[in-house]
Tab-separated table of C-alpha atoms in Angstrom:
chain	number	residue	atom	x	y	z
A	1	UNK	CA	129.771	50.509	86.581
A	2	UNK	CA	129.063	54.191	85.993
A	3	UNK	CA	128.505	55.536	82.514
A	4	UNK	CA	131.477	56.852	80.530
A	5	UNK	CA	131.235	60.643	80.394
A	6	UNK	CA	132.149	62.059	76.989
A	7	UNK	CA	132.383	65.401	75.266
A	8	UNK	CA	131.511	65.442	71.569
A	9	UNK	CA	133.180	67.846	69.129
A	10	UNK	CA	131.420	68.529	65.830
A	11	UNK	CA	131.362	70.946	62.919
A	12	UNK	CA	128.331	69.946	60.869
A	13	UNK	CA	125.075	68.044	60.811
A	14	UNK	CA	125.817	65.939	63.877
A	15	UNK	CA	124.647	62.576	62.517
A	16	UNK	CA	127.265	60.701	64.524
A	17	UNK	CA	126.214	62.610	67.641
A	18	UNK	CA	122.669	61.460	66.876
A	19	UNK	CA	123.834	57.869	66.417
A	20	UNK	CA	125.482	57.939	69.845
A	21	UNK	CA	122.381	59.482	71.443
A	22	UNK	CA	120.183	56.863	69.768
A	23	UNK	CA	122.431	54.051	71.027
A	24	UNK	CA	122.223	55.435	74.573
A	25	UNK	CA	118.425	55.567	74.352
A	26	UNK	CA	117.717	52.389	72.406
A	27	UNK	CA	120.616	50.018	73.138
A	28	UNK	CA	121.664	50.908	76.656
A	29	UNK	CA	125.038	52.311	75.568
A	30	UNK	CA	126.703	53.105	78.930
A	31	UNK	CA	127.715	56.606	77.907
A	32	UNK	CA	126.654	60.062	79.060
A	33	UNK	CA	127.240	63.004	76.720
A	34	UNK	CA	128.066	65.786	79.154
A	35	UNK	CA	129.147	68.488	76.675
A	36	UNK	CA	128.933	69.228	72.967
A	37	UNK	CA	131.289	71.693	71.292
A	38	UNK	CA	130.594	73.020	67.792
A	39	UNK	CA	133.344	74.712	65.810
A	40	UNK	CA	130.695	76.544	63.771
A	41	UNK	CA	127.658	78.548	64.921
A	42	UNK	CA	125.539	77.271	62.003
A	43	UNK	CA	126.120	73.539	62.580
A	44	UNK	CA	122.888	71.539	62.734
A	45	UNK	CA	124.451	69.363	65.408
A	46	UNK	CA	123.870	72.256	67.842
A	47	UNK	CA	120.118	71.848	67.421
A	48	UNK	CA	120.352	68.084	67.983
A	49	UNK	CA	122.228	68.613	71.234
A	50	UNK	CA	119.945	71.367	72.478
A	51	UNK	CA	116.839	69.292	71.788
A	52	UNK	CA	118.406	66.480	73.847
A	53	UNK	CA	119.167	68.855	76.714
A	54	UNK	CA	122.941	68.546	76.321
A	55	UNK	CA	125.034	71.655	77.119
A	56	UNK	CA	126.547	73.170	73.966
A	57	UNK	CA	129.512	75.491	73.577
A	58	UNK	CA	129.565	77.262	70.218
A	59	UNK	CA	132.858	78.395	68.747
A	60	UNK	CA	133.486	80.482	65.630
A	61	UNK	CA	136.248	81.136	63.128
A	62	UNK	CA	137.767	84.089	65.010
A	63	UNK	CA	138.101	82.028	68.191
A	64	UNK	CA	140.358	79.587	66.298
A	65	UNK	CA	142.837	82.276	65.210
A	66	UNK	CA	144.945	81.010	68.121
A	67	UNK	CA	144.328	77.232	67.976
A	68	UNK	CA	145.973	76.530	71.323
A	69	UNK	CA	143.894	79.167	73.083
A	70	UNK	CA	140.784	77.749	71.420
A	71	UNK	CA	141.630	74.259	72.660
A	72	UNK	CA	142.314	75.608	76.167
A	73	UNK	CA	138.829	77.137	76.145
A	74	UNK	CA	137.317	73.844	74.989
A	75	UNK	CA	139.301	71.827	77.546
A	76	UNK	CA	138.041	74.083	80.318
A	77	UNK	CA	134.434	73.427	79.261
A	78	UNK	CA	134.984	69.678	78.902
A	79	UNK	CA	136.697	69.356	82.282
A	80	UNK	CA	134.020	71.490	83.890
A	81	UNK	CA	131.386	69.124	82.535
A	82	UNK	CA	133.285	66.092	83.850
A	83	UNK	CA	134.194	64.619	80.446
A	84	UNK	CA	136.492	61.596	80.576
A	85	UNK	CA	136.859	61.137	76.809
A	86	UNK	CA	136.755	63.520	73.859
A	87	UNK	CA	134.876	62.181	70.835
A	88	UNK	CA	135.408	63.979	67.530
A	89	UNK	CA	132.378	63.453	65.318
A	90	UNK	CA	132.809	65.325	62.063
A	91	UNK	CA	135.005	67.924	63.766
A	92	UNK	CA	136.905	69.804	61.080
A	93	UNK	CA	139.640	71.267	63.261
A	94	UNK	CA	143.002	69.731	64.115
A	95	UNK	CA	143.395	69.404	67.858
A	96	UNK	CA	146.549	70.810	69.451
A	97	UNK	CA	148.800	69.407	72.194
A	98	UNK	CA	146.704	71.448	74.653
A	99	UNK	CA	143.780	69.073	74.069
A	100	UNK	CA	145.917	65.944	73.698
A	101	UNK	CA	147.816	66.604	76.944
A	102	UNK	CA	144.593	67.291	78.834
A	103	UNK	CA	143.079	63.983	77.676
A	104	UNK	CA	146.054	61.671	76.968
A	105	UNK	CA	145.027	58.712	74.794
A	106	UNK	CA	141.414	59.741	75.349
A	107	UNK	CA	140.706	61.765	72.203
A	108	UNK	CA	138.896	59.662	69.606
A	109	UNK	CA	138.467	60.482	65.947
A	110	UNK	CA	136.372	58.926	63.208
A	111	UNK	CA	137.824	58.820	59.688
A	112	UNK	CA	135.869	57.786	56.562
A	113	UNK	CA	138.565	55.546	55.056
A	114	UNK	CA	140.832	52.676	56.044
A	115	UNK	CA	143.829	54.479	57.498
A	116	UNK	CA	146.645	54.854	56.676
A	117	UNK	CA	145.068	55.158	53.215
A	118	UNK	CA	143.280	58.335	52.147
A	119	UNK	CA	144.105	60.708	54.973
A	120	UNK	CA	142.700	64.223	55.098
A	121	UNK	CA	139.368	65.950	54.704
A	122	UNK	CA	138.305	64.432	51.358
A	123	UNK	CA	138.815	60.734	52.080
A	124	UNK	CA	135.555	59.479	50.575
A	125	UNK	CA	136.066	61.395	47.330
A	126	UNK	CA	139.738	60.419	47.173
A	127	UNK	CA	138.995	56.705	47.605
A	128	UNK	CA	136.192	56.835	45.039
A	129	UNK	CA	138.304	58.706	42.483
A	130	UNK	CA	141.245	56.343	43.010
A	131	UNK	CA	139.109	53.457	41.803
A	132	UNK	CA	139.788	51.232	44.796
A	133	UNK	CA	137.357	48.373	45.359
A	134	UNK	CA	137.358	48.593	49.159
A	135	UNK	CA	137.454	51.582	51.472
A	136	UNK	CA	135.897	51.865	54.920
A	137	UNK	CA	135.807	53.579	58.295
A	138	UNK	CA	138.482	53.930	60.981
A	139	UNK	CA	138.206	54.913	64.626
A	140	UNK	CA	141.572	56.006	65.982
A	141	UNK	CA	143.138	57.885	68.848
A	142	UNK	CA	144.166	61.367	67.842
A	143	UNK	CA	147.752	62.474	68.177
A	144	UNK	CA	149.830	65.383	66.894
A	145	UNK	CA	150.053	63.908	63.392
A	146	UNK	CA	146.890	64.277	61.336
A	147	UNK	CA	145.111	60.908	60.940
A	148	UNK	CA	148.162	59.041	62.251
A	149	UNK	CA	147.129	58.030	65.793
A	150	UNK	CA	146.795	54.425	67.006
A	151	UNK	CA	143.975	52.579	65.232
A	152	UNK	CA	141.178	51.359	67.504
A	153	UNK	CA	138.817	49.738	64.980
A	154	UNK	CA	138.217	49.483	61.241
A	155	UNK	CA	135.321	48.255	59.123
A	156	UNK	CA	135.643	47.820	55.334
A	157	UNK	CA	133.090	49.114	52.828
A	158	UNK	CA	133.046	47.676	49.323
A	159	UNK	CA	132.721	50.052	46.384
A	160	UNK	CA	130.348	48.089	44.202
A	161	UNK	CA	130.372	48.251	40.414
A	162	UNK	CA	128.357	51.257	39.279
A	163	UNK	CA	128.096	52.752	42.776
A	164	UNK	CA	127.848	56.550	42.743
A	165	UNK	CA	129.830	58.810	45.047
A	166	UNK	CA	126.620	59.728	46.874
A	167	UNK	CA	125.813	56.042	47.392
A	168	UNK	CA	129.306	55.444	48.765
A	169	UNK	CA	128.881	58.332	51.204
A	170	UNK	CA	125.593	56.849	52.440
A	171	UNK	CA	127.271	53.450	52.907
A	172	UNK	CA	130.216	54.996	54.774
A	173	UNK	CA	127.972	56.975	57.109
A	174	UNK	CA	125.829	53.916	57.834
A	175	UNK	CA	128.957	52.078	59.020
A	176	UNK	CA	130.102	55.082	61.078
A	177	UNK	CA	126.792	55.188	62.931
A	178	UNK	CA	127.242	51.570	64.053
A	179	UNK	CA	131.000	51.529	64.629
A	180	UNK	CA	131.357	54.608	66.833
A	181	UNK	CA	128.799	53.491	69.447
A	182	UNK	CA	130.350	50.005	69.386
A	183	UNK	CA	133.803	51.375	70.154
A	184	UNK	CA	132.411	53.624	72.883
A	185	UNK	CA	130.757	50.591	74.478
A	186	UNK	CA	134.076	48.721	74.454
A	187	UNK	CA	135.817	51.665	76.116
A	188	UNK	CA	133.023	52.175	78.648
A	189	UNK	CA	133.206	48.493	79.583
A	190	UNK	CA	136.975	48.708	80.109
A	191	UNK	CA	137.812	46.398	77.196
A	192	UNK	CA	140.287	48.685	75.409
A	193	UNK	CA	143.963	48.783	76.338
A	194	UNK	CA	147.022	50.308	74.678
A	195	UNK	CA	150.146	48.181	74.544
A	196	UNK	CA	153.740	49.274	74.941
A	197	UNK	CA	153.929	49.092	71.127
A	198	UNK	CA	151.180	51.746	70.974
A	199	UNK	CA	148.848	49.217	69.370
A	200	UNK	CA	145.288	49.197	70.660
A	201	UNK	CA	143.896	45.915	71.950
A	202	UNK	CA	140.184	45.164	72.393
A	203	UNK	CA	139.067	42.332	74.669
A	204	UNK	CA	136.138	40.597	73.032
């Protein structure tokens, strides 16, 4: 079985990109990162990709003034690199139908809460401030509704008594760095299917 070819979209430090690269190197994750796209020219994730020898396309704010044109540019790069899946890893832009139509049911997103709870860009803060006892991490397929696509996998994270917001963030990120490579392995091994009900099924 050949490795699953993915493109990774990021906007920041690239820790989830690093987790995927580490899993490829250390755990035999059958994935090849063929392209990285950064929405910001100052993202540290660019450096991580370059040091690993992965091609990087750097976007900027002005290029996103027309979001569909921006996605068309990204799609061209991803297709040119042979990407089969798009993996959003801390990507702070909403993808348009241009991207979703180019990679139907093959655009993954990682969300730092248990969807459908705490959607949006401040999920960790929102869960912490709401006083819930359990939050977590969700991997889902992106669609045209923000944080509403079919759920692929979820892992809960307990908010312990006296836990600070910073400690919760560390706990959330630790789960992300395990869950994303695990889901990618399941996809690469052909164990993920989508039912007629749009529910995702994973063969264990």
